[in-house]
Structures are given as C-alpha cells and as structure tokens.
CSV table of C-alpha atoms and ligand atoms in Angstrom, one decimal:
chain,number,residue,atom,x,y,z
A,235,MET,CA,-47.8,148.6,120.0
A,236,ASP,CA,-44.2,148.2,120.9
A,237,ALA,CA,-41.9,149.3,118.0
A,238,ALA,CA,-40.2,145.9,117.6
A,239,VAL,CA,-43.5,144.0,117.7
A,240,GLU,CA,-44.9,146.5,115.2
A,241,ARG,CA,-42.0,146.0,112.8
A,242,GLU,CA,-42.3,142.2,113.0
A,243,TRP,CA,-46.0,142.5,112.2
A,244,ILE,CA,-45.3,144.8,109.2
A,245,GLN,CA,-42.5,142.4,108.0
A,246,GLU,CA,-45.1,139.5,107.9
A,247,LYS,CA,-47.1,141.5,105.3
A,248,LEU,CA,-44.4,143.5,103.6
A,249,ASP,CA,-40.8,142.6,102.8
A,250,ILE,CA,-39.2,145.7,104.4
A,251,GLY,CA,-36.4,147.1,102.2
A,252,LYS,CA,-37.6,145.2,99.2
A,253,GLU,CA,-41.2,146.3,99.0
A,254,MET,CA,-43.5,149.2,99.9
A,255,LEU,CA,-47.3,149.8,100.0
A,256,TYR,CA,-48.9,152.2,97.6
A,257,LEU,CA,-52.2,153.7,98.5
A,258,THR,CA,-54.4,155.7,96.2
A,259,ARG,CA,-56.5,158.7,97.4
A,260,ASP,CA,-59.6,156.5,97.5
A,261,GLU,CA,-57.9,153.7,99.4
A,262,VAL,CA,-56.5,156.1,102.0
A,263,ALA,CA,-60.0,157.4,102.6
A,264,LYS,CA,-61.4,153.9,103.1
A,265,THR,CA,-59.3,152.3,105.8
A,266,GLY,CA,-62.1,152.9,108.3
A,267,LEU,CA,-60.7,155.8,110.3
A,268,VAL,CA,-63.5,158.0,111.6
A,269,GLU,CA,-63.5,161.5,113.0
A,270,GLU,CA,-62.9,160.3,116.6
A,271,ASP,CA,-59.8,158.3,115.5
A,272,ILE,CA,-58.4,161.3,113.6
A,273,LEU,CA,-59.0,163.6,116.6
A,274,GLU,CA,-57.2,161.2,119.0
A,275,LEU,CA,-54.3,160.7,116.6
A,276,THR,CA,-54.0,164.5,115.9
A,277,ARG,CA,-54.2,165.2,119.7
A,278,SER,CA,-51.3,162.8,120.3
A,279,ALA,CA,-49.3,164.5,117.6
A,280,LEU,CA,-50.0,167.9,119.1
A,281,VAL,CA,-49.3,166.8,122.6
A,282,ALA,CA,-45.9,165.3,121.4
A,283,HIS,CA,-45.2,168.6,119.8
A,284,GLY,CA,-46.1,170.5,123.0
A,285,LYS,CA,-43.8,168.2,125.0
A,286,LYS,CA,-41.0,168.8,122.5
A,287,GLU,CA,-40.9,165.1,121.8
A,288,TYR,CA,-40.6,165.3,118.0
A,289,GLU,CA,-38.3,166.3,115.2
A,290,MET,CA,-39.8,168.6,112.6
A,291,PRO,CA,-37.7,171.2,110.8
A,292,ALA,CA,-39.6,174.1,109.3
A,293,LYS,CA,-41.0,173.5,105.8
A,294,ILE,CA,-38.6,174.1,102.9
A,295,GLY,CA,-40.2,174.9,99.6
A,296,VAL,CA,-39.9,175.9,96.0
A,297,HIS,CA,-42.1,178.5,94.2
A,298,PRO,CA,-42.3,178.2,90.4
A,299,TYR,CA,-44.8,181.0,90.3
A,300,GLU,CA,-45.9,183.8,92.6
A,301,GLU,CA,-48.5,182.7,95.1
A,302,VAL,CA,-47.8,178.9,94.7
A,303,PHE,CA,-45.7,176.8,96.8
A,304,TYR,CA,-44.4,173.2,97.2
A,305,HIS,CA,-43.4,172.2,100.7
A,306,ALA,CA,-41.3,169.4,101.9
A,307,MET,CA,-42.6,168.5,105.4
A,308,PRO,CA,-40.5,165.8,107.2
A,309,ALA,CA,-41.3,164.7,110.8
A,310,TYR,CA,-40.4,162.1,113.4
A,311,VAL,CA,-42.7,161.4,116.3
A,312,PRO,CA,-41.0,158.8,118.6
A,313,ALA,CA,-44.2,158.1,120.6
A,314,LYS,CA,-45.9,156.7,117.5
A,315,ASN,CA,-42.7,155.4,115.9
A,316,ALA,CA,-43.7,157.5,112.9
A,317,VAL,CA,-41.3,159.0,110.5
A,318,GLY,CA,-41.9,160.3,107.0
A,319,LEU,CA,-42.2,163.2,104.6
A,320,LYS,CA,-45.2,165.0,103.1
A,321,TRP,CA,-44.5,166.6,99.7
A,322,ILE,CA,-47.4,169.0,99.1
A,323,GLU,CA,-48.3,171.8,96.8
A,324,CYS,CA,-50.7,174.7,97.0
A,325,TYR,CA,-52.0,176.3,93.8
A,326,PRO,CA,-54.8,178.7,94.7
A,327,SER,CA,-56.1,178.9,91.1
A,328,ASN,CA,-56.3,175.2,90.5
A,329,PRO,CA,-60.1,175.0,91.2
A,330,SER,CA,-60.9,177.7,88.6
A,331,ARG,CA,-58.2,176.8,86.0
A,332,TYR,CA,-58.2,173.0,86.0
A,333,ASN,CA,-61.1,172.0,88.3
A,334,LEU,CA,-58.4,170.4,90.5
A,335,PRO,CA,-57.9,170.9,94.3
A,336,GLN,CA,-55.8,173.7,95.5
A,337,THR,CA,-53.8,171.3,97.6
A,338,THR,CA,-52.5,167.9,96.5
A,339,GLY,CA,-49.5,165.8,97.6
A,340,LEU,CA,-47.9,162.6,98.6
A,341,LEU,CA,-46.8,161.1,101.9
A,342,VAL,CA,-43.9,158.8,102.3
A,343,LEU,CA,-43.5,156.7,105.5
A,344,ASN,CA,-40.3,155.0,106.5
A,345,ASP,CA,-39.2,152.2,108.8
A,346,THR,CA,-37.4,153.9,111.8
A,347,GLU,CA,-35.1,150.9,112.2
A,348,SER,CA,-33.7,150.6,108.7
A,349,GLY,CA,-34.9,153.8,107.2
A,350,CYS,CA,-36.4,152.0,104.2
A,351,PRO,CA,-39.6,153.3,102.7
A,352,LEU,CA,-42.7,151.5,103.9
A,353,ALA,CA,-45.4,153.3,102.1
A,354,LEU,CA,-46.3,156.0,99.6
A,355,MET,CA,-49.8,157.4,99.7
A,356,ASP,CA,-51.9,160.2,98.4
A,357,ALA,CA,-51.8,163.0,101.0
A,358,THR,CA,-55.1,164.7,100.2
A,359,TRP,CA,-57.2,162.8,102.7
A,360,VAL,CA,-54.7,163.0,105.5
A,361,THR,CA,-54.4,166.7,105.0
A,362,ALA,CA,-58.2,167.2,104.7
A,363,MET,CA,-58.7,165.3,108.0
A,364,ARG,CA,-55.8,166.4,110.3
A,365,THR,CA,-56.3,170.1,109.5
A,366,PRO,CA,-59.9,170.4,110.8
A,367,ALA,CA,-59.0,168.1,113.7
A,368,VAL,CA,-56.4,170.6,114.8
A,369,THR,CA,-59.0,173.4,114.6
A,370,ALA,CA,-61.6,171.4,116.5
A,371,LEU,CA,-59.1,170.4,119.2
A,372,ALA,CA,-57.9,174.1,119.6
A,373,ALA,CA,-61.6,175.2,119.8
A,374,GLU,CA,-62.2,172.6,122.5
A,375,ALA,CA,-59.2,173.8,124.5
A,376,LEU,CA,-59.8,177.5,124.0
A,377,HIS,CA,-63.6,177.9,123.9
A,378,PRO,CA,-65.3,174.6,125.1
A,379,ASP,CA,-68.7,176.2,125.9
A,380,ALA,CA,-69.1,177.9,122.5
A,381,GLU,CA,-72.6,177.7,121.0
A,382,SER,CA,-71.8,179.2,117.7
A,383,PHE,CA,-69.1,178.6,115.1
A,384,GLY,CA,-68.4,180.6,111.9
A,385,MET,CA,-66.6,179.1,108.9
A,386,PHE,CA,-65.1,181.1,106.1
A,387,GLY,CA,-64.5,179.0,103.0
A,388,SER,CA,-66.9,176.2,102.0
A,389,GLY,CA,-64.4,174.1,100.0
A,390,LEU,CA,-62.8,170.8,101.0
A,391,GLN,CA,-61.5,172.2,104.4
A,392,GLY,CA,-64.7,174.2,105.1
A,393,ILE,CA,-66.8,171.0,104.7
A,394,GLU,CA,-64.5,168.9,107.0
A,395,HIS,CA,-64.3,171.7,109.6
A,396,CYS,CA,-68.1,171.7,109.8
A,397,ARG,CA,-68.1,167.9,110.3
A,398,PHE,CA,-65.3,167.9,112.9
A,399,ILE,CA,-66.2,170.9,115.0
A,400,VAL,CA,-69.4,169.2,116.3
A,401,HIS,CA,-67.2,166.5,117.9
A,402,THR,CA,-65.4,168.8,120.2
A,403,LEU,CA,-67.8,171.8,120.8
A,404,LYS,CA,-70.5,169.9,122.6
A,405,LYS,CA,-72.7,172.9,123.2
A,406,LEU,CA,-72.7,174.0,119.6
A,407,ARG,CA,-76.1,174.9,118.2
A,408,LYS,CA,-75.4,177.0,115.1
A,409,VAL,CA,-72.8,177.0,112.4
A,410,TYR,CA,-72.6,180.0,110.1
A,411,ILE,CA,-70.8,179.6,106.8
A,412,TYR,CA,-69.6,182.1,104.2
A,413,ASP,CA,-68.0,181.6,100.8
A,414,ILE,CA,-67.7,183.9,97.7
A,415,LYS,CA,-69.2,181.0,95.7
A,416,GLU,CA,-72.9,180.3,96.3
A,417,GLU,CA,-72.5,176.8,94.9
A,418,ALA,CA,-69.8,176.0,97.4
A,419,MET,CA,-72.1,176.9,100.3
A,420,ASP,CA,-74.9,174.9,98.7
A,421,ASN,CA,-72.6,171.9,98.5
A,422,LEU,CA,-71.4,172.2,102.1
A,423,ILE,CA,-75.0,172.4,103.4
A,424,LYS,CA,-76.1,169.5,101.2
A,425,THR,CA,-73.1,167.4,102.3
A,426,VAL,CA,-72.8,168.2,106.0
A,427,GLN,CA,-76.3,169.1,107.2
A,428,PRO,CA,-77.7,165.5,107.1
A,429,GLN,CA,-74.7,164.3,109.2
A,430,VAL,CA,-74.8,166.8,112.0
A,431,ASP,CA,-77.3,167.9,114.7
A,432,VAL,CA,-76.5,171.6,114.6
A,433,GLU,CA,-78.1,174.1,112.3
A,434,ILE,CA,-75.9,175.2,109.4
A,435,ILE,CA,-76.8,178.7,108.3
A,436,ARG,CA,-75.7,180.5,105.1
A,437,GLY,CA,-74.1,183.7,106.3
A,438,LYS,CA,-75.3,187.0,104.6
A,439,ASN,CA,-71.8,188.4,104.5
A,440,PRO,CA,-68.5,188.2,106.4
A,441,GLU,CA,-69.6,190.8,108.8
A,442,ALA,CA,-72.7,189.0,109.8
A,443,VAL,CA,-70.8,185.7,110.3
A,444,THR,CA,-68.1,187.4,112.3
A,445,LYS,CA,-70.6,189.1,114.6
A,446,SER,CA,-72.8,185.9,115.1
A,447,SER,CA,-70.0,183.5,116.0
A,448,GLN,CA,-68.1,182.9,119.2
A,449,VAL,CA,-65.5,180.7,117.5
A,450,LEU,CA,-64.4,181.4,113.9
A,451,SER,CA,-62.2,179.6,111.4
A,452,SER,CA,-61.1,180.3,107.8
A,453,ALA,CA,-59.9,178.1,105.0
A,454,THR,CA,-59.9,180.2,101.9
A,455,VAL,CA,-56.6,181.0,100.2
A,456,ILE,CA,-53.1,181.7,101.4
A,457,LEU,CA,-51.6,184.7,99.7
A,458,LEU,CA,-48.6,186.8,100.4
A,459,ASP,CA,-50.7,189.9,100.8
A,460,THR,CA,-53.5,190.0,103.2
A,461,LEU,CA,-57.1,190.2,101.9
A,462,ALA,CA,-58.3,191.6,105.3
A,463,VAL,CA,-61.9,190.5,104.5
A,464,VAL,CA,-62.8,190.4,108.2
A,465,LYS,CA,-62.4,193.9,109.6
A,466,ASP,CA,-61.0,194.6,113.1
A,467,LYS,CA,-64.1,196.5,114.2
A,468,TRP,CA,-66.4,193.5,113.6
A,469,VAL,CA,-64.4,191.4,116.1
A,470,SER,CA,-65.2,191.6,119.8
A,471,ALA,CA,-63.8,190.6,123.1
A,472,GLY,CA,-64.2,186.9,124.0
A,473,GLN,CA,-64.1,185.6,120.5
A,474,THR,CA,-61.7,182.8,119.4
A,475,ILE,CA,-60.4,182.9,115.9
A,476,ILE,CA,-58.6,179.7,114.5
A,477,PRO,CA,-57.5,180.3,110.9
A,478,CYS,CA,-55.8,177.6,108.9
A,479,ASP,CA,-55.0,180.0,106.0
A,480,LEU,CA,-52.4,182.1,107.9
A,481,ASN,CA,-53.4,185.8,108.2
A,482,THR,CA,-54.7,186.2,104.7
A,483,PHE,CA,-58.5,186.5,105.5
A,484,TRP,CA,-58.1,188.7,108.6
A,485,ASP,CA,-57.3,192.3,109.2
A,486,PRO,CA,-53.8,192.1,110.6
A,487,LEU,CA,-54.8,194.4,113.5
A,488,ILE,CA,-56.9,191.5,114.9
A,489,SER,CA,-53.9,189.3,115.6
A,490,LYS,CA,-51.8,192.2,116.8
A,491,ARG,CA,-54.3,193.3,119.4
A,492,ALA,CA,-55.4,189.8,120.5
A,493,ASP,CA,-54.8,189.0,124.1
A,494,LYS,CA,-53.2,185.7,123.0
A,495,TYR,CA,-51.7,184.8,119.7
A,496,ILE,CA,-51.2,181.1,119.7
A,497,VAL,CA,-49.6,179.2,116.8
A,498,ASP,CA,-49.1,175.5,116.0
A,499,SER,CA,-45.4,176.1,115.3
A,500,ALA,CA,-43.6,179.3,116.2
A,501,GLU,CA,-40.7,178.1,114.0
A,502,GLU,CA,-43.0,177.7,111.0
A,503,HIS,CA,-44.7,181.0,111.5
A,504,ARG,CA,-41.3,182.8,111.7
A,505,HIS,CA,-40.3,180.9,108.6
A,506,PHE,CA,-43.4,182.1,106.7
A,507,ALA,CA,-42.9,185.6,108.0
A,508,ALA,CA,-39.4,185.5,106.6
A,509,MET,CA,-40.9,184.5,103.2
A,510,GLY,CA,-43.1,187.6,103.3
A,511,TYR,CA,-46.4,186.1,104.4
A,512,PHE,CA,-47.0,188.6,107.2
A,513,PRO,CA,-46.4,191.9,105.4
A,514,ASP,CA,-47.5,193.8,108.5
A,515,GLY,CA,-45.1,191.8,110.7
A,516,LEU,CA,-45.6,188.6,112.7
A,517,PRO,CA,-47.7,189.2,115.9
A,518,GLU,CA,-46.1,188.4,119.2
A,519,ILE,CA,-46.5,184.7,119.8
A,520,THR,CA,-47.9,183.7,123.2
A,521,CYS,CA,-47.3,179.9,123.0
A,522,GLU,CA,-47.9,176.9,120.8
A,523,THR,CA,-51.2,175.0,120.3
A,524,GLY,CA,-49.6,171.7,121.4
A,525,GLU,CA,-48.3,173.4,124.6
A,526,VAL,CA,-51.9,174.3,125.5
A,527,LEU,CA,-53.1,170.7,124.7
A,528,ALA,CA,-50.3,169.2,126.7
A,529,GLY,CA,-51.2,171.5,129.7
A,530,PHE,CA,-47.9,173.4,129.7
A,531,SER,CA,-49.4,176.7,128.7
A,532,LYS,CA,-52.7,178.3,129.6
A,533,GLY,CA,-55.5,178.5,127.0
A,534,ARG,CA,-58.4,180.9,127.8
A,535,GLU,CA,-58.1,182.5,131.3
A,536,LYS,CA,-60.9,185.1,131.0
A,537,ALA,CA,-64.2,185.1,129.2
A,538,GLU,CA,-63.4,188.5,127.6
A,539,GLU,CA,-60.0,187.5,126.1
A,540,LEU,CA,-59.7,187.7,122.3
A,541,ILE,CA,-57.7,184.7,121.2
A,542,VAL,CA,-56.2,184.0,117.8
A,543,CYS,CA,-54.8,180.5,117.2
A,544,SER,CA,-53.2,180.2,113.8
A,545,ASN,CA,-52.4,176.6,112.6
A,546,ILE,CA,-50.4,176.5,109.4
A,547,GLY,CA,-50.2,172.7,109.4
A,548,MET,CA,-47.5,170.4,110.9
A,549,ALA,CA,-45.9,167.3,109.5
A,550,VAL,CA,-46.1,165.6,113.0
A,551,CYS,CA,-49.8,165.4,112.5
A,552,ASP,CA,-49.4,164.0,108.9
A,553,VAL,CA,-47.0,161.2,109.9
A,554,VAL,CA,-49.0,160.1,112.9
A,555,VAL,CA,-52.3,160.0,111.0
A,556,GLY,CA,-50.5,158.5,107.9
A,557,LYS,CA,-48.9,155.8,110.0
A,558,GLU,CA,-52.3,154.6,111.3
A,559,VAL,CA,-53.7,154.7,107.7
A,560,PHE,CA,-50.8,152.5,106.6
A,561,LYS,CA,-51.3,150.0,109.4
A,562,ARG,CA,-55.0,149.7,108.8
A,563,ALA,CA,-54.5,149.3,105.1
A,564,LEU,CA,-51.9,146.6,105.6
A,565,GLU,CA,-54.2,144.8,108.1
A,566,ASN,CA,-57.1,144.9,105.6
A,567,ASN,CA,-55.0,143.9,102.5
A,568,MET,CA,-55.7,147.3,100.9
A,569,GLY,CA,-53.5,149.0,98.3
A,570,ARG,CA,-50.7,147.6,96.1
A,571,ILE,CA,-47.4,146.2,97.3
A,572,LEU,CA,-44.8,147.5,94.9
A,573,PRO,CA,-41.2,146.4,94.6
A,574,LEU,CA,-38.7,149.1,95.6
B,166,LIG,N1,-53.3,174.9,107.8
B,166,LIG,C1,-53.3,173.8,107.2
B,166,LIG,O1,-52.8,172.8,107.7
B,166,LIG,C2,-53.9,173.7,105.9
B,166,LIG,C3,-54.1,172.4,105.3
B,166,LIG,C4,-54.8,172.3,104.1
B,166,LIG,C5,-55.2,173.5,103.5
B,166,LIG,N2,-55.0,174.7,104.0
B,166,LIG,C6,-55.4,175.9,103.4
B,166,LIG,O2,-56.8,176.0,103.5
B,166,LIG,C7,-57.3,176.8,102.4
B,166,LIG,C8,-58.5,176.1,101.8
B,166,LIG,O3,-58.1,174.8,101.3
B,166,LIG,P1,-59.2,173.9,100.6
B,166,LIG,O4,-58.5,172.6,100.3
B,166,LIG,O5,-60.5,173.9,101.4
B,166,LIG,O6,-59.5,174.8,99.3
B,166,LIG,P2,-60.8,174.8,98.4
B,166,LIG,O7,-60.4,175.4,97.1
B,166,LIG,O8,-61.5,173.5,98.3
B,166,LIG,O9,-61.8,175.8,99.1
B,166,LIG,C9,-61.5,177.1,99.3
B,166,LIG,C10,-62.8,177.9,99.4
B,166,LIG,O10,-62.6,179.2,99.8
B,166,LIG,C11,-63.4,180.1,99.0
B,166,LIG,N3,-62.9,181.4,99.0
B,166,LIG,C12,-61.7,181.9,98.4
B,166,LIG,N4,-61.6,183.2,98.6
B,166,LIG,C13,-62.6,183.6,99.4
B,166,LIG,C14,-63.0,184.8,100.0
B,166,LIG,N5,-62.3,185.9,99.8
B,166,LIG,N6,-64.1,184.8,100.8
B,166,LIG,C15,-64.8,183.7,101.0
B,166,LIG,N7,-64.5,182.5,100.5
B,166,LIG,C16,-63.4,182.4,99.7
B,166,LIG,C17,-63.4,179.5,97.6
B,166,LIG,O11,-64.6,179.9,96.9
B,166,LIG,C18,-63.5,178.0,98.0
B,166,LIG,O12,-64.8,177.5,98.1
B,166,LIG,C19,-56.1,177.0,101.5
B,166,LIG,O13,-55.6,178.2,101.7
B,166,LIG,C20,-55.1,175.9,101.9
B,166,LIG,O14,-53.8,176.3,101.6
B,166,LIG,C21,-54.3,174.8,105.2
C-alpha cells in the first residue's frame, strides 16, 4: 500500500497524534498472521537489510545484573514504511525463578510522516515468530535439500523453530530435538507433532543430535562465557548450523574453522563481541544473511562446506512484522485505542 494511502486509512480508525493502539500479548497473537505470512514479511525485512535499504543502529543496552540484558532496538524499513523500537529484556533464570519467559518486551511503532506513536504492543509473539522465520529462511537458502534438522532447546523458540522449519525445508523427514529438561521435550512433541508431517525424535544426547542432523539450530541461553556443549569433533563437513543464541552452545572452534561464517548483522556481532560475548574472538565474517537472501552473496557453493549462520536478531524484522500486526488489528477492531 502506498504510504500516503496507508496513512489516510490509519487516520480513519485512529486519530494520529492524539491516540495510539495498545495490543496485549494475546491480541498480537490473534490477528490471523500465519507462518507463511511471517516468513514473507521476515524475508522482505532481510532482503531490505541485504540491499542496505534500512536504518538500524546496533542495539544499545543496560545490564542490571551479570548475564541479563535490556536492549533498545530501533529500526526503519522504507519499503514497508515501518519505523519503531523494540525494548526487550533477556533474563536467563526467569523460567526457574519466576516461571516467566526469559524474554519479554514491548514494541512501539510510529507514523513516519509525523513521528507520532501509532501503537504499543507486547513483543513476545513478534519475537517468537520472526526468530524461527529467520532460521527457516537461512536454512532454505543454505541447505534446501536437507532431510534432517536438529534443534537444541525445546522452549518457546525451540517449539516455533520446529513449526517453521517444515515450511522451508521441503524434503525434511526427521527433526531431532534435545533439551536438558525432559518435560520441555515432552511439551514440544505434544505441541508440534500433531501439526507437522515430519517425525520429531527425542535426541539421546547432544552428540547424537549433532551427528544425525544436516541442519542444526540452537535456542538455549545466551551467556558471556561459552558452554561449548556441542564439540567440534562431532561436527562434519557439509553441515549447516544456524544458532539464534550466539556462540554459547557451540565449541568456538566450529565457527572459527567453518568455510563460511554468515551473520544477520556484522555490526551487531561486533557490538556483542565488544561486550565480551565472544571470549575466544569473533570469527571472520563472510557476509550477512540478508545479502544471501537478496542474492548479493553466495550461500552454499559446495556440498562439503561447513556453514555457520548466526542470527542474533534484528529490529528490521520486528518493525516489519509488527507493522503488519498493527494493520491487521486495526482492520479487525482489535485492541484498545488509548489517548496519548
Ligand atoms: N536471535 C534472536 O533473535 C533471539 C530471539 C529470541 C530469543 N533468543 C534466544 O533464544 C534462547 C531461547 O529463548 P526461549 O524464549 O526459547 O527460552 P526458553 O526458556 O523458553 O527455552 C530455552 C530452553 O533451552 C533449554 N536449555 C537451557 N540450557 C540448555 C542446555 N545446556 N542444553 C539443552 N537445553 C538447554 C531450557 O531447558 C529451555 O527449555 C535465549 O537464549 C534467547 O535469548 C534469540
């Protein structure tokens, strides 16, 4: 939709500058966007990033305790007339301490013409959807004929990764999962198996999952020090590893010796390295995920290449998906219009 037409349409439902739409976590999840929609929206954000048609400074953050972070994630994507800020936190011990998610947050969207806030929404769902969409799109670009996928971590992200990956890896037959918590794996299988045609198999241990899977991902915890759960010697030529929890889960040697080390944002990775997140040093970056999706950089060139594609999360994806959530909610009279 043309930006001026879109603004007029929004103005009919919301008095821009005087009102904004508030959406709860539940409302955000119920606007009717399905996996295919999220994949296309996320693809457009990644391609815009690959074409350098965006503005997105590296996350700035505050850290009240060790191992926790709050990040301010602003972005502007002209192609979608989407501008906003995600304010997100990550507290790795939230699930055990408070029975709360590790990651919560809010997304603010603004009107690009006047700058006025248009919407405030819970960011949990948008984060939970756009993150596996990035992994699934990277997997499609880097290893489209994979028949096996291994997922470390069976929490919120693990569940969504197993739901999304079947949409892009069309030859997938087996999904191996592993989590330190048995009940998390039980829950993933109970939730996802009825929704997908591939077989979801509980991995015996990280070694077995690593050795059984052509494409692997991890969504466990992000820590300053690496856990190196997956050993370098278990990883073989031709595998594709797409973590969304930085380098924490993987032996740092794996990324260092990979034929290609692709990242969603080189700037973000350097920023995290400067904060101490790559104690063994940031591996040499080959290119960015969006550049591969936009066709500017090569993905897999040889079957035997070992490729690591680390996606730490980009606000361009949040504002593009969030903008569509906002428009759908407005169209369907969802949420609460609040005075500014
Ligand atoms: N890259 C991104 O854009 C992005 C976005 C959202 C979340 N994340 C990251 O993804 C990770 C998971 O997020 P979530 O919301 O799914 O959290 P979650 O708490 O719902 O799930 C994490 C799961 O990992 C498991 N786990 C922890 N340590 C493990 C280990 N050593 N071995 C195996 N399993 C282990 C836990 O038992 C839990 O089931 C976090 O680190 C989060 O910061 C990244």
